[in-house]
N, CA, C and O atoms as a DFTB+ gen file, in Angstrom:
508 C
 N C O
     1  1    -103.466     235.706    -128.546
     2  2    -103.154     237.117    -128.239
     3  2    -104.430     237.859    -127.862
     4  3    -105.414     237.840    -128.601
     5  1    -104.404     238.493    -126.735
     6  2    -105.569     239.297    -126.310
     7  2    -105.108     240.630    -125.709
     8  3    -104.069     240.716    -125.055
     9  1    -105.911     241.653    -125.953
    10  2    -105.654     242.971    -125.394
    11  2    -106.911     243.463    -124.727
    12  3    -108.001     243.341    -125.286
    13  1    -106.780     244.014    -123.548
    14  2    -107.942     244.490    -122.767
    15  2    -107.685     245.943    -122.398
    16  3    -106.855     246.217    -121.531
    17  1    -108.375     246.876    -123.033
    18  2    -108.239     248.286    -122.702
    19  2    -109.232     248.667    -121.629
    20  3    -110.363     248.182    -121.608
    21  1    -108.795     249.550    -120.731
    22  2    -109.681     250.001    -119.649
    23  2    -109.234     251.385    -119.166
    24  3    -108.171     251.875    -119.547
    25  1    -110.065     252.004    -118.321
    26  2    -109.702     253.275    -117.734
    27  2    -110.400     254.480    -118.298
    28  3    -110.165     255.602    -117.850
    29  1    -111.276     254.263    -119.300
    30  2    -112.006     255.384    -119.866
    31  2    -113.057     255.904    -118.889
    32  3    -113.331     255.296    -117.854
    33  1    -113.626     257.028    -119.246
    34  2    -114.660     257.628    -118.429
    35  2    -114.952     259.051    -118.805
    36  3    -114.507     259.536    -119.845
    37  1    -115.698     259.722    -117.961
    38  2    -116.058     261.108    -118.160
    39  2    -115.117     262.029    -117.380
    40  3    -114.925     261.842    -116.178
    41  1    -114.548     262.993    -118.036
    42  2    -113.600     263.893    -117.376
    43  2    -113.849     265.308    -117.895
    44  3    -114.223     265.493    -119.053
    45  1    -113.639     266.302    -117.037
    46  2    -113.832     267.697    -117.456
    47  2    -112.609     268.158    -118.282
    48  3    -111.509     267.620    -118.152
    49  1    -112.837     269.137    -119.105
    50  2    -111.718     269.700    -119.877
    51  2    -110.602     270.160    -118.952
    52  3    -110.851     270.780    -117.918
    53  1    -109.373     269.849    -119.336
    54  2    -108.226     270.152    -118.487
    55  2    -107.843     269.034    -117.551
    56  3    -106.779     269.066    -116.933
    57  1    -108.719     268.033    -117.443
    58  2    -108.448     266.947    -116.518
    59  2    -107.550     265.864    -117.101
    60  3    -107.020     266.000    -118.204
    61  1    -107.389     264.785    -116.338
    62  2    -106.477     263.695    -116.722
    63  2    -107.163     262.346    -116.575
    64  3    -108.080     262.178    -115.771
    65  1    -106.707     261.405    -117.356
    66  2    -107.088     260.020    -117.255
    67  2    -105.890     259.159    -117.598
    68  3    -105.000     259.574    -118.341
    69  1    -105.878     257.966    -117.054
    70  2    -104.864     256.986    -117.453
    71  2    -105.541     255.741    -117.964
    72  3    -106.291     255.087    -117.239
    73  1    -105.275     255.411    -119.222
    74  2    -105.777     254.189    -119.801
    75  2    -104.774     253.074    -119.623
    76  3    -103.564     253.302    -119.594
    77  1    -105.294     251.860    -119.505
    78  2    -104.445     250.683    -119.377
    79  2    -104.774     249.721    -120.508
    80  3    -105.916     249.647    -120.962
    81  1    -103.787     249.003    -120.948
    82  2    -103.953     247.966    -121.959
    83  2    -103.242     246.725    -121.451
    84  3    -102.015     246.640    -121.490
    85  1    -104.016     245.768    -120.975
    86  2    -103.451     244.535    -120.421
    87  2    -103.321     243.519    -121.576
    88  3    -104.284     243.212    -122.278
    89  1    -102.112     243.025    -121.733
    90  2    -101.798     242.097    -122.839
    91  2    -101.654     240.678    -122.302
    92  3    -101.138     240.465    -121.205
    93  1    -102.108     239.730    -123.077
    94  2    -101.924     238.326    -122.736
    95  2    -101.647     237.534    -123.995
    96  3    -102.088     237.907    -125.082
    97  1    -100.923     236.450    -123.848
    98  2    -100.577     235.626    -125.001
    99  2     -99.306     236.023    -125.669
   100  3     -98.878     235.381    -126.629
   101  1     -98.683     237.080    -125.180
   102  2     -97.395     237.536    -125.701
   103  2     -96.791     238.450    -124.658
   104  3     -97.459     238.865    -123.711
   105  1     -95.504     238.760    -124.847
   106  2     -94.872     239.715    -123.934
   107  2     -94.690     241.050    -124.694
   108  3     -94.741     241.104    -125.923
   109  1     -94.481     242.089    -123.926
   110  2     -94.391     243.420    -124.535
   111  2     -93.177     243.556    -125.461
   112  3     -93.152     244.445    -126.312
   113  1     -92.197     242.707    -125.311
   114  2     -91.027     242.734    -126.193
   115  2     -91.314     242.122    -127.575
   116  3     -90.562     242.330    -128.528
   117  1     -92.418     241.364    -127.660
   118  2     -92.703     240.623    -128.902
   119  2     -93.260     241.516    -129.990
   120  3     -92.945     241.323    -131.164
   121  1     -94.098     242.508    -129.621
   122  2     -94.785     243.317    -130.576
   123  2     -94.703     244.795    -130.252
   124  3     -94.498     245.179    -129.100
   125  1     -94.862     245.616    -131.265
   126  2     -95.102     247.035    -131.027
   127  2     -96.555     247.214    -130.569
   128  3     -97.447     246.467    -130.970
   129  1     -96.760     248.202    -129.736
   130  2     -98.098     248.510    -129.229
   131  2     -98.507     249.901    -129.727
   132  3     -97.736     250.858    -129.659
   133  1     -99.704     249.978    -130.213
   134  2    -100.224     251.275    -130.648
   135  2    -101.502     251.613    -129.909
   136  3    -102.306     250.740    -129.580
   137  1    -101.669     252.902    -129.658
   138  2    -102.936     253.437    -129.129
   139  2    -103.601     254.221    -130.252
   140  3    -102.968     255.024    -130.937
   141  1    -104.882     253.968    -130.418
   142  2    -105.646     254.666    -131.459
   143  2    -106.934     255.157    -130.850
   144  3    -107.340     254.717    -129.775
   145  1    -107.575     256.077    -131.550
   146  2    -108.877     256.546    -131.104
   147  2    -109.762     256.816    -132.310
   148  3    -109.302     257.114    -133.412
   149  1    -111.050     256.695    -132.042
   150  2    -112.029     256.913    -133.108
   151  2    -113.222     257.660    -132.536
   152  3    -113.929     257.163    -131.660
   153  1    -113.423     258.841    -133.041
   154  2    -114.573     259.653    -132.662
   155  2    -115.721     259.362    -133.617
   156  3    -115.494     258.897    -134.734
   157  1    -116.938     259.627    -133.196
   158  2    -118.091     259.348    -134.077
   159  2    -117.945     260.090    -135.435
   160  3    -117.675     261.290    -135.472
   161  1    -118.127     259.358    -136.520
   162  2    -118.089     259.943    -137.828
   163  2    -116.689     260.246    -138.354
   164  3    -116.536     260.831    -139.426
   165  1    -115.659     259.841    -137.587
   166  2    -114.294     260.109    -138.021
   167  2    -113.505     258.832    -138.194
   168  3    -113.881     257.781    -137.676
   169  1    -112.406     258.927    -138.928
   170  2    -111.538     257.794    -139.116
   171  2    -110.722     257.514    -137.852
   172  3    -110.507     258.393    -137.017
   173  1    -110.273     256.255    -137.738
   174  2    -109.433     255.894    -136.623
   175  2    -108.107     256.652    -136.725
   176  3    -107.503     256.725    -137.796
   177  1    -107.669     257.208    -135.606
   178  2    -106.479     258.086    -135.597
   179  2    -105.422     257.497    -134.712
   180  3    -105.720     257.021    -133.616
   181  1    -104.184     257.520    -135.169
   182  2    -103.065     257.059    -134.335
   183  2    -102.733     258.052    -133.245
   184  3    -102.526     259.234    -133.519
   185  1    -102.680     257.580    -132.002
   186  2    -102.374     258.431    -130.872
   187  2    -100.927     258.265    -130.411
   188  3    -100.227     259.247    -130.164
   189  1    -100.498     257.032    -130.302
   190  2     -99.146     256.768    -129.827
   191  2     -98.703     255.373    -130.224
   192  3     -99.529     254.479    -130.407
   193  1     -97.423     255.193    -130.354
   194  2     -96.856     253.875    -130.621
   195  2     -95.627     253.696    -129.748
   196  3     -94.925     254.654    -129.427
   197  1     -95.379     252.432    -129.366
   198  2     -94.219     252.175    -128.534
   199  2     -93.676     250.784    -128.856
   200  3     -94.430     249.835    -129.068
   201  1     -92.357     250.694    -128.886
   202  2     -91.678     249.429    -129.063
   203  2     -90.786     249.216    -127.849
   204  3     -89.841     249.973    -127.628
   205  1     -91.088     248.180    -127.057
   206  2     -90.270     247.912    -125.887
   207  2     -88.951     247.228    -126.312
   208  3     -87.981     247.195    -125.554
   209  1     -88.946     246.700    -127.513
   210  2     -87.748     246.031    -127.995
   211  2     -86.638     246.994    -128.319
   212  3     -85.483     246.718    -127.996
   213  1     -86.940     248.125    -128.950
   214  2     -85.881     249.086    -129.280
   215  2     -86.057     250.450    -128.618
   216  3     -85.246     251.353    -128.827
   217  1     -87.126     250.602    -127.811
   218  2     -87.300     251.823    -127.064
   219  2     -87.959     252.974    -127.808
   220  3     -88.024     254.088    -127.288
   221  1     -88.455     252.718    -129.032
   222  2     -89.052     253.793    -129.805
   223  2     -90.430     254.176    -129.269
   224  3     -91.250     253.321    -128.934
   225  1     -90.657     255.480    -129.200
   226  2     -91.950     255.995    -128.753
   227  2     -92.325     257.152    -129.658
   228  3     -91.497     258.021    -129.931
   229  1     -93.563     257.171    -130.126
   230  2     -94.007     258.246    -131.023
   231  2     -95.432     258.642    -130.650
   232  3     -96.189     257.855    -130.081
   233  1     -95.780     259.902    -130.991
   234  2     -97.087     260.432    -130.701
   235  2     -97.662     261.146    -131.931
   236  3     -96.946     261.720    -132.751
   237  1     -98.981     261.077    -132.008
   238  2     -99.623     261.868    -133.035
   239  2     -99.530     263.337    -132.716
   240  3     -99.417     263.703    -131.546
   241  1     -99.573     264.196    -133.723
   242  2     -99.405     265.612    -133.517
   243  2    -100.433     266.223    -132.592
   244  3    -100.137     267.183    -131.881
   245  1    -101.638     265.678    -132.592
   246  2    -102.713     266.263    -131.791
   247  2    -102.551     266.027    -130.286
   248  3    -103.224     266.679    -129.487
   249  1    -101.658     265.095    -129.885
   250  2    -101.540     264.766    -128.496
   251  2    -100.121     265.004    -127.942
   252  3     -99.889     264.836    -126.745
   253  1     -99.196     265.388    -128.795
   254  2     -97.825     265.606    -128.345
   255  2     -97.781     266.623    -127.205
   256  3     -98.424     267.671    -127.263
   257  1     -97.026     266.300    -126.194
   258  2     -96.882     267.208    -125.034
   259  2     -97.980     267.026    -124.003
   260  3     -97.875     267.577    -122.907
   261  1     -99.025     266.279    -124.308
   262  2    -100.133     266.063    -123.377
   263  2    -100.271     264.599    -122.964
   264  3    -100.662     264.316    -121.832
   265  1     -99.965     263.693    -123.839
   266  2    -100.116     262.265    -123.579
   267  2     -98.738     261.626    -123.419
   268  3     -97.761     262.042    -124.042
   269  1     -98.691     260.606    -122.566
   270  2     -97.439     259.882    -122.352
   271  2     -97.735     258.392    -122.302
   272  3     -98.616     257.964    -121.557
   273  1     -97.010     257.593    -123.088
   274  2     -97.180     256.179    -123.124
   275  2     -96.033     255.527    -122.328
   276  3     -94.887     255.975    -122.367
   277  1     -96.388     254.459    -121.608
   278  2     -95.367     253.737    -120.816
   279  2     -95.819     252.291    -120.675
   280  3     -96.899     251.917    -121.130
   281  1     -94.987     251.494    -120.044
   282  2     -95.358     250.110    -119.867
   283  2     -94.737     249.504    -118.629
   284  3     -93.752     250.002    -118.085
   285  1     -95.347     248.412    -118.203
   286  2     -94.844     247.654    -117.056
   287  2     -94.700     246.230    -117.531
   288  3     -95.693     245.523    -117.703
   289  1     -93.455     245.798    -117.747
   290  2     -93.222     244.453    -118.279
   291  2     -93.671     243.382    -117.286
   292  3     -94.148     242.320    -117.685
   293  1     -93.519     243.661    -116.018
   294  2     -93.932     242.689    -114.999
   295  2     -95.425     242.429    -115.047
   296  3     -95.878     241.307    -114.820
   297  1     -96.187     243.473    -115.344
   298  2     -97.638     243.333    -115.434
   299  2     -98.116     243.100    -116.867
   300  3     -99.302     242.872    -117.106
   301  1     -97.176     243.160    -117.818
   302  2     -97.524     243.000    -119.245
   303  2     -98.628     243.979    -119.632
   304  3     -99.586     243.620    -120.317
   305  1     -98.479     245.205    -119.186
   306  2     -99.499     246.209    -119.365
   307  2     -98.870     247.512    -119.896
   308  3     -97.798     247.929    -119.457
   309  1     -99.560     248.124    -120.836
   310  2     -99.146     249.406    -121.393
   311  2    -100.136     250.463    -120.906
   312  3    -101.335     250.206    -120.802
   313  1     -99.616     251.652    -120.610
   314  2    -100.451     252.740    -120.105
   315  2    -100.415     253.930    -121.044
   316  3     -99.422     254.158    -121.735
   317  1    -101.497     254.684    -121.067
   318  2    -101.540     255.932    -121.777
   319  2    -102.033     257.001    -120.816
   320  3    -103.226     257.088    -120.529
   321  1    -101.109     257.812    -120.322
   322  2    -101.436     258.917    -119.431
   323  2    -101.864     260.111    -120.271
   324  3    -101.109     260.596    -121.114
   325  1    -103.079     260.577    -120.033
   326  2    -103.627     261.677    -120.834
   327  2    -103.882     262.860    -119.914
   328  3    -104.696     262.790    -118.993
   329  1    -103.163     263.960    -120.184
   330  2    -103.289     265.180    -119.380
   331  2    -103.821     266.297    -120.276
   332  3    -103.814     266.204    -121.503
   333  1    -104.283     267.360    -119.607
   334  2    -104.793     268.534    -120.309
   335  2    -105.825     268.160    -121.368
   336  3    -105.785     268.639    -122.502
   337  1    -106.739     267.303    -120.971
   338  2    -107.696     266.786    -121.958
   339  2    -108.632     267.889    -122.490
   340  3    -109.008     268.829    -121.790
   341  1    -108.969     267.713    -123.737
   342  2    -109.802     268.672    -124.466
   343  2    -111.057     267.974    -124.962
   344  3    -111.036     266.755    -125.133
   345  1    -112.121     268.671    -125.196
   346  2    -113.330     268.019    -125.750
   347  2    -113.062     267.262    -127.036
   348  3    -113.717     266.254    -127.299
   349  1    -112.136     267.711    -127.829
   350  2    -111.836     267.013    -129.086
   351  2    -111.062     265.719    -128.851
   352  3    -110.791     264.993    -129.807
   353  1    -110.705     265.415    -127.626
   354  2    -110.095     264.104    -127.298
   355  2    -111.150     263.032    -127.074
   356  3    -110.819     261.859    -126.906
   357  1    -112.438     263.436    -127.070
   358  2    -113.502     262.486    -126.868
   359  2    -113.522     261.455    -128.023
   360  3    -113.579     261.808    -129.201
   361  1    -113.473     260.198    -127.634
   362  2    -113.408     259.105    -128.613
   363  2    -113.391     257.773    -127.874
   364  3    -113.247     257.711    -126.653
   365  1    -113.543     256.717    -128.656
   366  2    -113.248     255.377    -128.141
   367  2    -111.770     255.121    -128.397
   368  3    -111.289     255.262    -129.522
   369  1    -111.070     254.752    -127.364
   370  2    -109.638     254.512    -127.436
   371  2    -109.364     252.997    -127.499
   372  3    -109.939     252.212    -126.745
   373  1    -108.488     252.624    -128.402
   374  2    -108.144     251.226    -128.598
   375  2    -106.634     251.050    -128.450
   376  3    -105.854     251.938    -128.793
   377  1    -106.235     249.876    -127.928
   378  2    -104.836     249.480    -128.033
   379  2    -104.726     248.323    -129.018
   380  3    -105.646     247.520    -129.178
   381  1    -103.586     248.266    -129.662
   382  2    -103.360     247.244    -130.684
   383  2    -101.929     246.772    -130.619
   384  3    -101.057     247.482    -130.119
   385  1    -101.680     245.573    -131.122
   386  2    -100.348     244.982    -131.139
   387  2    -100.058     244.429    -132.524
   388  3    -100.964     244.008    -133.244
   389  1     -98.790     244.436    -132.880
   390  2     -98.398     243.882    -134.172
   391  2     -96.905     243.966    -134.379
   392  3     -96.201     244.653    -133.639
   393  1     -96.428     243.271    -135.379
   394  2     -95.020     243.335    -135.763
   395  2     -94.831     244.540    -136.649
   396  3     -94.706     244.413    -137.867
   397  1     -94.811     245.713    -136.039
   398  2     -94.822     246.986    -136.727
   399  2     -93.487     247.679    -136.535
   400  3     -92.995     247.801    -135.413
   401  1     -92.910     248.127    -137.625
   402  2     -91.653     248.892    -137.551
   403  2     -91.990     250.331    -137.220
   404  3     -92.758     250.975    -137.934
   405  1     -91.419     250.835    -136.143
   406  2     -91.676     252.219    -135.741
   407  2     -90.655     253.136    -136.402
   408  3     -89.641     253.500    -135.807
   409  1     -90.943     253.490    -137.621
   410  2     -90.057     254.383    -138.352
   411  2     -90.836     255.074    -139.451
   412  3     -92.046     254.890    -139.584
   413  1     -90.122     255.880    -140.247
   414  2     -90.840     256.607    -141.306
   415  2     -91.482     255.673    -142.312
   416  3     -90.962     254.581    -142.542
   417  1     -92.592     256.061    -142.921
   418  2     -93.184     257.379    -142.825
   419  2     -94.207     257.563    -141.701
   420  3     -94.545     258.694    -141.351
   421  1     -94.691     256.482    -141.146
   422  2     -95.858     256.613    -140.258
   423  2     -95.535     256.418    -138.778
   424  3     -96.360     256.736    -137.922
   425  1     -94.339     255.896    -138.462
   426  2     -93.903     255.691    -137.049
   427  2     -94.886     254.862    -136.242
   428  3     -95.084     255.091    -135.049
   429  1     -95.513     253.870    -136.932
   430  2     -96.393     252.963    -136.249
   431  2     -97.751     253.562    -135.885
   432  3     -98.437     253.037    -135.008
   433  1     -98.150     254.649    -136.546
   434  2     -99.396     255.311    -136.212
   435  2    -100.509     255.036    -137.270
   436  3    -101.561     255.676    -137.259
   437  1    -100.249     254.097    -138.152
   438  2    -101.293     253.671    -139.111
   439  2    -101.999     252.438    -138.583
   440  3    -101.337     251.430    -138.336
   441  1    -103.275     252.466    -138.401
   442  2    -103.973     251.325    -137.786
   443  2    -103.904     250.053    -138.614
   444  3    -103.917     248.957    -138.055
   445  1    -103.834     250.172    -139.905
   446  2    -103.860     248.968    -140.770
   447  2    -102.652     248.068    -140.563
   448  3    -102.661     246.917    -141.002
   449  1    -101.603     248.571    -139.899
   450  2    -100.393     247.760    -139.711
   451  2    -100.520     246.788    -138.572
   452  3     -99.680     245.898    -138.443
   453  1    -101.547     246.917    -137.725
   454  2    -101.659     246.141    -136.510
   455  2    -102.586     244.966    -136.690
   456  3    -103.618     245.059    -137.354
   457  1    -102.197     243.843    -136.079
   458  2    -102.931     242.574    -136.249
   459  2    -103.930     242.305    -135.141
   460  3    -104.965     241.683    -135.379
   461  1    -103.641     242.761    -133.943
   462  2    -104.466     242.397    -132.787
   463  2    -104.982     243.668    -132.101
   464  3    -104.240     244.627    -131.888
   465  1    -106.268     243.643    -131.765
   466  2    -106.953     244.805    -131.217
   467  2    -107.709     244.492    -129.948
   468  3    -108.287     243.413    -129.814
   469  1    -107.709     245.427    -129.012
   470  2    -108.547     245.330    -127.856
   471  2    -109.953     245.838    -128.179
   472  3    -110.219     246.245    -129.310
   473  1    -110.833     245.819    -127.217
   474  2    -112.240     246.134    -127.439
   475  2    -112.571     247.622    -127.385
   476  3    -113.659     248.031    -127.791
   477  1    -111.646     248.429    -126.890
   478  2    -111.917     249.885    -126.824
   479  2    -112.502     250.337    -125.486
   480  3    -113.233     249.603    -124.821
   481  1    -112.159     251.552    -125.122
   482  2    -112.702     252.162    -123.908
   483  2    -113.051     253.612    -124.236
   484  3    -112.270     254.321    -124.870
   485  1    -114.232     254.041    -123.799
   486  2    -114.745     255.350    -124.157
   487  2    -114.217     256.432    -123.228
   488  3    -114.293     256.324    -122.004
   489  1    -113.679     257.479    -123.845
   490  2    -113.247     258.663    -123.103
   491  2    -114.116     259.811    -123.532
   492  3    -114.204     260.109    -124.723
   493  1    -114.760     260.464    -122.593
   494  2    -115.603     261.613    -122.872
   495  2    -115.074     262.819    -122.087
   496  3    -114.964     262.785    -120.861
   497  1    -114.758     263.867    -122.817
   498  2    -114.250     265.074    -122.171
   499  2    -115.324     266.150    -122.346
   500  3    -115.572     266.637    -123.449
   501  1    -115.946     266.499    -121.230
   502  2    -117.075     267.416    -121.280
   503  2    -117.285     268.043    -119.923
   504  3    -117.010     267.424    -118.895
   505  1    -117.771     269.269    -119.916
   506  2    -118.083     269.923    -118.688
   507  2    -119.603     269.740    -118.341
   508  3    -120.065     270.235    -117.314
């Protein structure tokens, strides 16, 4: 199982970026996929979770209404569309996969539940 995150970069406040997470060694129906981020000096934070098996999608409170997760089964790739970016969105973004139930209390937004991690891609929001 491998995950390759890409698409990070420098963007101005209010701008947009789309991150990609290319998966190999499994199909998107096999595992739940989570997006997480970690800013310097802070704990890893759940951004979004998605299950292609049952259609569940969840977002962390700090990104609701601005970020959208989606996937392409043919490409075995998950995307995170990030709009209206803020300086506080600056972080290394990771995608992860695991046999995670997307339901209460955490809706798949706890990083400890995931078994497989990509290498991370840096997003910097600054003018």
